CSV table of C-alpha atoms and ligand atoms in Angstrom, one decimal:
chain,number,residue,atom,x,y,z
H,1215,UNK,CA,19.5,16.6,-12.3
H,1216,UNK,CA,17.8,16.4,-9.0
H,1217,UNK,CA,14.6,13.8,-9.0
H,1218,UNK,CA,11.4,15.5,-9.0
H,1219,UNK,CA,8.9,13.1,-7.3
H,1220,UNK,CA,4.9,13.3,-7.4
H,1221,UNK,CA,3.1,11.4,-4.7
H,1222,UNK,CA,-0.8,10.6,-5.7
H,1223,UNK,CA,-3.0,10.0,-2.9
H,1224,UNK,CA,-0.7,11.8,-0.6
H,1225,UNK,CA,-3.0,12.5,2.3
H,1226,UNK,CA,-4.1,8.2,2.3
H,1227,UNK,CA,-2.8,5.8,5.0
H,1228,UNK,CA,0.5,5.0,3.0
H,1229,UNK,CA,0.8,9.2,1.3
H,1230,UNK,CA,1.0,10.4,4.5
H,1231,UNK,CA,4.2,8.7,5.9
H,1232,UNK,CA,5.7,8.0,2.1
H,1233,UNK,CA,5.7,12.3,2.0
H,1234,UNK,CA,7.4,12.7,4.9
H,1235,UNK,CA,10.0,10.5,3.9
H,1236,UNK,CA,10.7,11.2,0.7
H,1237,UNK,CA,11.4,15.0,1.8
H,1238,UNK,CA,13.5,14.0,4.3
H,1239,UNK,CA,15.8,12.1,1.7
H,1240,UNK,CA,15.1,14.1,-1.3
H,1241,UNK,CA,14.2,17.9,-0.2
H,1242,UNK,CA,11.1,19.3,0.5
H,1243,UNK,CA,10.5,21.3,-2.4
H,1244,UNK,CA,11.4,17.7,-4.5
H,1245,UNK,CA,8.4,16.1,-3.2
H,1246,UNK,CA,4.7,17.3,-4.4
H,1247,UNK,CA,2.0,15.5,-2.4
H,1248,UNK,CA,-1.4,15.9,-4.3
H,1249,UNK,CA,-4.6,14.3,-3.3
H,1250,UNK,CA,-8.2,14.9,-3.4
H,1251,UNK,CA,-8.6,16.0,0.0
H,1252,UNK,CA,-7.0,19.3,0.9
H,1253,UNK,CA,-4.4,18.3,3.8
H,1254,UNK,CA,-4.1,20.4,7.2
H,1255,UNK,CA,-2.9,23.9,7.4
H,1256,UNK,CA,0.3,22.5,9.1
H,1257,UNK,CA,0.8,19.6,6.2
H,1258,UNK,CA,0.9,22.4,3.5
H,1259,UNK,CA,3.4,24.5,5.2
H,1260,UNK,CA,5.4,21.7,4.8
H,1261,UNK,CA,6.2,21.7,0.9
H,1262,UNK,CA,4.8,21.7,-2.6
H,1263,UNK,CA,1.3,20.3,-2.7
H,1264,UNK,CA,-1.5,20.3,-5.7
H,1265,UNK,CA,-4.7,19.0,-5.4
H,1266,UNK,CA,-5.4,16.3,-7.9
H,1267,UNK,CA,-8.8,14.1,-9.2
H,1268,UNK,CA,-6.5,10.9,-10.4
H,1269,UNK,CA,-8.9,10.4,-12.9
H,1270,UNK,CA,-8.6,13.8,-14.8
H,1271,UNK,CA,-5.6,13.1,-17.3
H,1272,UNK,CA,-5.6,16.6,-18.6
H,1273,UNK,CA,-5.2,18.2,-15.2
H,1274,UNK,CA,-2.6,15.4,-14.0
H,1275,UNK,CA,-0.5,16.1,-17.1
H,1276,UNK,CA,-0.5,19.9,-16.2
H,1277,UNK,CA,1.3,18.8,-12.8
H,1278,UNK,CA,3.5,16.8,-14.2
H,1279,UNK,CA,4.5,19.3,-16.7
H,1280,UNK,CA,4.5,22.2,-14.4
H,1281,UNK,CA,6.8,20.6,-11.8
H,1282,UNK,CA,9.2,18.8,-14.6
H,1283,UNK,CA,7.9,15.4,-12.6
H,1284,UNK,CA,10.6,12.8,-13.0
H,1285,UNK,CA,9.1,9.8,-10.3
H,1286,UNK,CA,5.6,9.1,-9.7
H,1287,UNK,CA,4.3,7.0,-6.8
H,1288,UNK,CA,0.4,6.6,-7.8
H,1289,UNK,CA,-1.0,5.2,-4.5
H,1290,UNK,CA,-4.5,6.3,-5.0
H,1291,UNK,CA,-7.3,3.2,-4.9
H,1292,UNK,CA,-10.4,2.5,-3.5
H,1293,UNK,CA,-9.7,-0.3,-1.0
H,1294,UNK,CA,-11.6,-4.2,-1.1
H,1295,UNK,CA,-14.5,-3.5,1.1
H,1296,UNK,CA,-15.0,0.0,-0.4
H,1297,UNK,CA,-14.8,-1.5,-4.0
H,1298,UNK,CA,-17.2,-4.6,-3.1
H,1299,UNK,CA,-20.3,-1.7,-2.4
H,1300,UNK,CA,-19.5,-0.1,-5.4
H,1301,UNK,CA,-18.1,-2.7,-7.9
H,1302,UNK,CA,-17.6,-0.5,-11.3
H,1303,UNK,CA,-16.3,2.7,-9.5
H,1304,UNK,CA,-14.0,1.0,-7.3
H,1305,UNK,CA,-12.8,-0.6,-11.2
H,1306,UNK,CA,-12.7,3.1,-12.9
H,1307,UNK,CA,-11.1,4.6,-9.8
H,1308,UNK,CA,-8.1,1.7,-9.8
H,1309,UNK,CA,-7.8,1.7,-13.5
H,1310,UNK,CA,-8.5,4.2,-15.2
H,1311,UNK,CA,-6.0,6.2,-12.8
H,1312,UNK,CA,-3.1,4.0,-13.4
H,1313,UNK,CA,-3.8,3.8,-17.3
H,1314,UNK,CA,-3.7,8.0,-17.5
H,1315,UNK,CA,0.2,7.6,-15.7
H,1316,UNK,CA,1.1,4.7,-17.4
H,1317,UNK,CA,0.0,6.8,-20.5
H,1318,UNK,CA,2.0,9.9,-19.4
H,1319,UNK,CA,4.9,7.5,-18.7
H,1320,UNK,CA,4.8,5.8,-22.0
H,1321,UNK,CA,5.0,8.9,-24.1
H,1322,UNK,CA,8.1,10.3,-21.8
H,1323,UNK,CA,6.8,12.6,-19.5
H,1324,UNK,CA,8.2,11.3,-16.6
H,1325,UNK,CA,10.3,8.6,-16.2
H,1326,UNK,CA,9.6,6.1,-13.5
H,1327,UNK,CA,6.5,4.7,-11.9
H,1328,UNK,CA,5.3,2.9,-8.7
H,1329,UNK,CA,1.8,1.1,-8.5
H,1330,UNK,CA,1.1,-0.4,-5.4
H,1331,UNK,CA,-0.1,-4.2,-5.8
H,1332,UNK,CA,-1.8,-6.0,-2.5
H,1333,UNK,CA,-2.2,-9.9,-0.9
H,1334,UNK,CA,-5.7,-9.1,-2.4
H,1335,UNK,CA,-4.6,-10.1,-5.9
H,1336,UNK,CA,-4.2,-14.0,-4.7
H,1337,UNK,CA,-7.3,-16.2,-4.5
H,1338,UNK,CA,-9.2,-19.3,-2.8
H,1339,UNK,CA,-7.3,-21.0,-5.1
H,1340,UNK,CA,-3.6,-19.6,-3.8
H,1341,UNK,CA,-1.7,-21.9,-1.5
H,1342,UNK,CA,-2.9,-19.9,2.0
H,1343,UNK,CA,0.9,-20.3,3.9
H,1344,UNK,CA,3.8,-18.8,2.6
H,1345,UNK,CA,2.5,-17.9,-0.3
H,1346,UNK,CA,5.0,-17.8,-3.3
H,1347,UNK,CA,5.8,-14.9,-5.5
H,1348,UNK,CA,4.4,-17.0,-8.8
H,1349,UNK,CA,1.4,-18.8,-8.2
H,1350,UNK,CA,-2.4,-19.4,-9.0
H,1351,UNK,CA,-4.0,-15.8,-8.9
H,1352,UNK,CA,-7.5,-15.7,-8.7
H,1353,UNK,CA,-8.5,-12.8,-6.6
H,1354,UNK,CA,-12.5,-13.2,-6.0
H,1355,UNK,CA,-12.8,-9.0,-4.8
H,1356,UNK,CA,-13.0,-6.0,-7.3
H,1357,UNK,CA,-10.3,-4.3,-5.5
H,1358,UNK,CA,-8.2,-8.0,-5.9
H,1359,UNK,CA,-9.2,-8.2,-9.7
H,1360,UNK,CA,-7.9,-4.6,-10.5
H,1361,UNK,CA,-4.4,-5.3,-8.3
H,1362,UNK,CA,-4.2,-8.4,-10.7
H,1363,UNK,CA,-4.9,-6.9,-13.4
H,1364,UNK,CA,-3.1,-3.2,-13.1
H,1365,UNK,CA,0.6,-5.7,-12.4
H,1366,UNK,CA,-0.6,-7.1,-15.7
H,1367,UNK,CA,-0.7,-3.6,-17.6
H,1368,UNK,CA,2.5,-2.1,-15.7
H,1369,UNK,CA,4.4,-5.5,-16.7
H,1370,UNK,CA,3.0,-4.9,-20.4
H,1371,UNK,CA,3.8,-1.4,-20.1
H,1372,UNK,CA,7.4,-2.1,-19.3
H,1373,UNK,CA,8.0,-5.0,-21.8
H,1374,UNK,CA,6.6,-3.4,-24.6
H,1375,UNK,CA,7.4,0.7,-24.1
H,1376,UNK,CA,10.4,0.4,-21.7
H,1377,UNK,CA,8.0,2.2,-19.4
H,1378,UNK,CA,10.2,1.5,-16.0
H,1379,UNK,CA,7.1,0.5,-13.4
H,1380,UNK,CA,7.8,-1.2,-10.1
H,1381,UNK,CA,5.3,-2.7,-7.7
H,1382,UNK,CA,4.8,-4.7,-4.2
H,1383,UNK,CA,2.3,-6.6,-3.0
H,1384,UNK,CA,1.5,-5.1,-0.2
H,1385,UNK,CA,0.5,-6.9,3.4
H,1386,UNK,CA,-2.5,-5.3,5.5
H,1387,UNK,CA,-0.7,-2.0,6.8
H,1388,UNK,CA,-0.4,-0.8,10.4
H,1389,UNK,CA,0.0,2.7,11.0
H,1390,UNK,CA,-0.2,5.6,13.9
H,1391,UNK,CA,-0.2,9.1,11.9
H,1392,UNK,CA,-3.2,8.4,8.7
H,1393,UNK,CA,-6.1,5.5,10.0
H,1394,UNK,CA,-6.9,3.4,6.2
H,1395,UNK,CA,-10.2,3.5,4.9
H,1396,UNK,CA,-12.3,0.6,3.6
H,1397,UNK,CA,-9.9,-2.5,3.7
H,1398,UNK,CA,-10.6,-5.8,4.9
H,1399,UNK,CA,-7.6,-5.4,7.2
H,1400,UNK,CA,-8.0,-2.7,9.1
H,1401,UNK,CA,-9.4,-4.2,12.2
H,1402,UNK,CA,-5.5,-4.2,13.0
H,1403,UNK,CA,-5.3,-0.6,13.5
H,1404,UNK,CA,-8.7,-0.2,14.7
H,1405,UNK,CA,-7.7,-2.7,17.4
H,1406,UNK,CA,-4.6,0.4,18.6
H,1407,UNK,CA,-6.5,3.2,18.8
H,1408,UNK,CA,-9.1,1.8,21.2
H,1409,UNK,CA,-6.6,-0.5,23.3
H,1410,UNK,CA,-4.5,2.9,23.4
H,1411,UNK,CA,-7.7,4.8,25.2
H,1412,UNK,CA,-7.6,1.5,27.4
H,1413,UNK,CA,-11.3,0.7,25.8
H,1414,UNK,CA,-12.6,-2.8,24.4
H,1415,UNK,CA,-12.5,-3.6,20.7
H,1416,UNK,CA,-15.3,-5.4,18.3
H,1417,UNK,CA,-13.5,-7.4,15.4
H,1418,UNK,CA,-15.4,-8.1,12.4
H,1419,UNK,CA,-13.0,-10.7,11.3
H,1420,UNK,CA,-13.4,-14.1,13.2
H,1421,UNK,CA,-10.8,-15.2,15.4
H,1422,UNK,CA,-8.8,-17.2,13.2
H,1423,UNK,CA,-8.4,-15.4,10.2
H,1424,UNK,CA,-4.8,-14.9,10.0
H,1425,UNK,CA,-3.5,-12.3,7.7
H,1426,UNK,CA,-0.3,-11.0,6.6
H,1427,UNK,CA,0.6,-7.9,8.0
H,1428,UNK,CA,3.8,-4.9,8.2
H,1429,UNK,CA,4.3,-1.9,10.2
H,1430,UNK,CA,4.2,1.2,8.0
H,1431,UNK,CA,7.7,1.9,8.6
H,1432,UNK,CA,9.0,-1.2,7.0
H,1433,UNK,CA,6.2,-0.8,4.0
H,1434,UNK,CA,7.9,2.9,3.4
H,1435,UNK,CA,11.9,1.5,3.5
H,1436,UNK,CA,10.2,-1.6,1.1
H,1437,UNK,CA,8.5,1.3,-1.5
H,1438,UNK,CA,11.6,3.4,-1.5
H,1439,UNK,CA,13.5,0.8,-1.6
H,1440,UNK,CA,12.4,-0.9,-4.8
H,1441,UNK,CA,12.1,2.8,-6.7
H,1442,UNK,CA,15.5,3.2,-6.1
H,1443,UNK,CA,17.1,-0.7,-6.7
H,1444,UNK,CA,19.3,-0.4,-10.0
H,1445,UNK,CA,17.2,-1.2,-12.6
H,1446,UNK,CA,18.4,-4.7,-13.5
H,1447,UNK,CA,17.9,-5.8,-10.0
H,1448,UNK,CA,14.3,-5.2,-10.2
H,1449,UNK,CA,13.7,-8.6,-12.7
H,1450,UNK,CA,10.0,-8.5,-12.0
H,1451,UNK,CA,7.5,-6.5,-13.4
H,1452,UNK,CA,4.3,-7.1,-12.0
H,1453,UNK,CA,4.8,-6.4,-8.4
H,1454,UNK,CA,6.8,-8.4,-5.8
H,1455,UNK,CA,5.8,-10.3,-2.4
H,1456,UNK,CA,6.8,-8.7,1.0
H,1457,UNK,CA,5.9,-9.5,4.0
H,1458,UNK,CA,6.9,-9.1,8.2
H,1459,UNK,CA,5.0,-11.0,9.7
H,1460,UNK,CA,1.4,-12.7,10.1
H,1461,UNK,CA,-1.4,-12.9,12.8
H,1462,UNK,CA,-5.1,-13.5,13.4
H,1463,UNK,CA,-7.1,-11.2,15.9
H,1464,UNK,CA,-6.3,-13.7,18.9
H,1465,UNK,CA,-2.7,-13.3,18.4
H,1466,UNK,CA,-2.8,-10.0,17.9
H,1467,UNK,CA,-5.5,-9.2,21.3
H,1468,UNK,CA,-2.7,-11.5,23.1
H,1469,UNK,CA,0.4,-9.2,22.0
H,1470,UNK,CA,-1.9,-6.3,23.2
H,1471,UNK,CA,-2.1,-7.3,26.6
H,1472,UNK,CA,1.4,-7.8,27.0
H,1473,UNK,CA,1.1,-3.9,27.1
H,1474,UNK,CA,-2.1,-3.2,28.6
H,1475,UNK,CA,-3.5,-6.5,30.9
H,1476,UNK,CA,-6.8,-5.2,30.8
H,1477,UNK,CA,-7.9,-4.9,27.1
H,1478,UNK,CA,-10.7,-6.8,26.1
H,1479,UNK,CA,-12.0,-8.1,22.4
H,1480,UNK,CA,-15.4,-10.0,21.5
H,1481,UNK,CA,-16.5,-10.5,17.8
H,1482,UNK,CA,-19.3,-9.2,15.5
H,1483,UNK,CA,-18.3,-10.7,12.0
H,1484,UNK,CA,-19.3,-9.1,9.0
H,1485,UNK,CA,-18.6,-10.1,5.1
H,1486,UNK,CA,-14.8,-8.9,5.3
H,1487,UNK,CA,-14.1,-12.4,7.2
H,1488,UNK,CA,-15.0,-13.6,3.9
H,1489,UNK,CA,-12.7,-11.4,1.9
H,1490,UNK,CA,-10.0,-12.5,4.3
H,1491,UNK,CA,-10.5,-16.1,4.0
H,1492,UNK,CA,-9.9,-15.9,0.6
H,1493,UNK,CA,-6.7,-14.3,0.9
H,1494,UNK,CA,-2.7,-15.3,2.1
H,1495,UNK,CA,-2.2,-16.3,5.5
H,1496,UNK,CA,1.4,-15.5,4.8
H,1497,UNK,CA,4.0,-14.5,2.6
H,1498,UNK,CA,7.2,-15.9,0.8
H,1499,UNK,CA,9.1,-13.0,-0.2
H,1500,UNK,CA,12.3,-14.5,-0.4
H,1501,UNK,CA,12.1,-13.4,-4.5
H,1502,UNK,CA,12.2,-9.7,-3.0
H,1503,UNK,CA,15.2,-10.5,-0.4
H,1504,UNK,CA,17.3,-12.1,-3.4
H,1505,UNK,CA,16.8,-9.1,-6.4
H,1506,UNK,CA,17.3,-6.3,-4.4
H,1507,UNK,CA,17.4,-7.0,-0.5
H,1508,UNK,CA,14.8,-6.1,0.5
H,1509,UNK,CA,14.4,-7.0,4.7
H,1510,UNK,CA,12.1,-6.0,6.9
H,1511,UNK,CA,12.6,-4.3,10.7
H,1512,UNK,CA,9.5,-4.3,12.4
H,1513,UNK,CA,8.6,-7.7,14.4
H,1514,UNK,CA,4.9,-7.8,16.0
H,1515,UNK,CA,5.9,-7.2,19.5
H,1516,UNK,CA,8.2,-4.0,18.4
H,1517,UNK,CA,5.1,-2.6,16.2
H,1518,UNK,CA,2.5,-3.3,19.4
H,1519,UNK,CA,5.3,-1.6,21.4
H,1520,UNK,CA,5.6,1.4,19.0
H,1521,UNK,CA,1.9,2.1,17.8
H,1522,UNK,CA,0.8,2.1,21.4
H,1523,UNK,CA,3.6,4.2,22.7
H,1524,UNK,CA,2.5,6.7,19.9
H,1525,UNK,CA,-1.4,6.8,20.1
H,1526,UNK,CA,-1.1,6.7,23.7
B,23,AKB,C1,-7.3,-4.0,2.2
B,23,AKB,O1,-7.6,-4.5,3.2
B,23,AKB,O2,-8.1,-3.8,1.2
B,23,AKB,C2,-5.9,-3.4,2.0
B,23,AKB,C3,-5.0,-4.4,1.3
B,23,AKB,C4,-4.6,-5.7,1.9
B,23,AKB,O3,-4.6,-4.2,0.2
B,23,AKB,N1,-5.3,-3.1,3.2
């Protein structure tokens, strides 16, 4: 039987170029995008699409039952700087969603889950360079707590109810077609859209604070490919490490103007320098690479390359 695949928070930074994937491996009509947001005229012509408040488990059941919903990839959270204005509702939002699926899931509704992790769940306590896959966790944000804490619940939700959840850890993402909202890292596509109208760019993060980061194309092949690794390759439960590559907003201003001479960055830094500092400066994924291959394509000058060749 064909997989039928539900995608929550489809019209989000990561939705929007997971959809399009998915429907080009899987079939148009096998993917249903739902969201809060009601996407473009042009989106909905292009297959199945419901929209969705993650939080209502009765109406989220309906869809899962009405479209015989086999996969679900629940990417719908509020994001750390979001969460750190509004502490409980960035909590209910991240939890409460993921405990009506992991519900759903446990009493056989569907049959496979993926919950998005994030650097965010390590701490000021984490080793800051190449940080391993098991470590001290001891994430100082809302948004980092309830990453911690949701791995926790999908690993408990797997050991004790066969529930088969898989998760990343996901690096700051840098994308063309959906701009994020609320994160501490999106100064790094901020930075593209205003080098691409060849104006100058304000970073709120100092110019030191490196971060890891991946080009969305890489974080899509790294979410498909851990939903479909045979099971008994995917050995951990909680969400795994992958990076790319890492860079501060020097680095990054300096790959810029490789491509455009001209571009220009000063500094304004607000309290999401202080989010950063208490996050990884990079990544050891070399857990992911060994249980189910996972590599990434994108290096930083092929990303600054590609994102300014689109938004240009
Ligand atoms: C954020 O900055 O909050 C996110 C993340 C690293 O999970 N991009």
């Amino acid at each position: 039987m064909s997989e039928k695949i539900l995608v929550l928070g489809s019209s989000g930074q990561i939705g929007t170029d997971l959809v399009e994937t998915l429907r080009n491996n899987y079939g148009a009509d096998n993917v249903i995008a739902s969201d809060l947001r009601q996407p473009s005229a042009e989106r909905l012509a292009q297959g199945p699409f419901e929209t969705l408040n993650a939080l209502d488990a009765k109406a989220a059941f309906d869809i899962i039952k009405k479209h015989k919903v086999s996969q679900v990839y629940h990417l719908v959270a509020m994001l750390s700087a979001t969460a750190e204005k509004m502490p409980l509702k960035g909590w209910d939002l991240n939890m409460q969603s993921l405990f009506n699926f992991l519900e759903m899931a446990r009493e056989k509704h569907f049959k496979k889950m993926y919950w998005p992790s994030s650097i965010a769940a390590f701490g000021p306590n984490t080793p800051r360079d190449n940080t391993p896959q098991l470590t001290v966790m001891d994430p100082g944000t809302v948004y980092g707590i309830s990453k911690l804490a949701g791995e926790l619940w999908c690993e408990y939700y797997f050991k004790k109810y066969g529930v088969d959840t898989r998760g990343l850890r996901y690096p700051g993402l840098i994308s063309y077609k959906t701009e994020p909202g609320g994160g501490t890292t999106d100064y790094a596509v901020d930075i593209f859209h205003k080098a691409a109208k060849d104006q100058d760019y304000t970073c709120y993060l100092g110019a030191d604070s490196s971060l890891p980061m991946m080009y969305m194309p890489d974080a899509i092949k790294a979410t498909i490919g851990i939903m479909e690794a045979p099971a008994e390759q995917v050995k951990i439960r909680t969400s795994y490490n992958v990076g790319a590559f890492s860079f501060n907003p020097e680095e990054l201003a300096a790959s810029i103007r490789k491509e455009k001479p001209n571009f220009k960055m000063d500094y304004n830094i607000d309290s999401r320098n202080e989010i950063a500092k208490g996050w990884p400066s990079s990544i050891d994924d070399s857990v992911a690479r060994e249980h189910w291959n996972w590599q990434p394509e994108f290096s930083l000058e092929a990303m600054v390359k590609d994102m300014l060749k689109n938004l240009s």
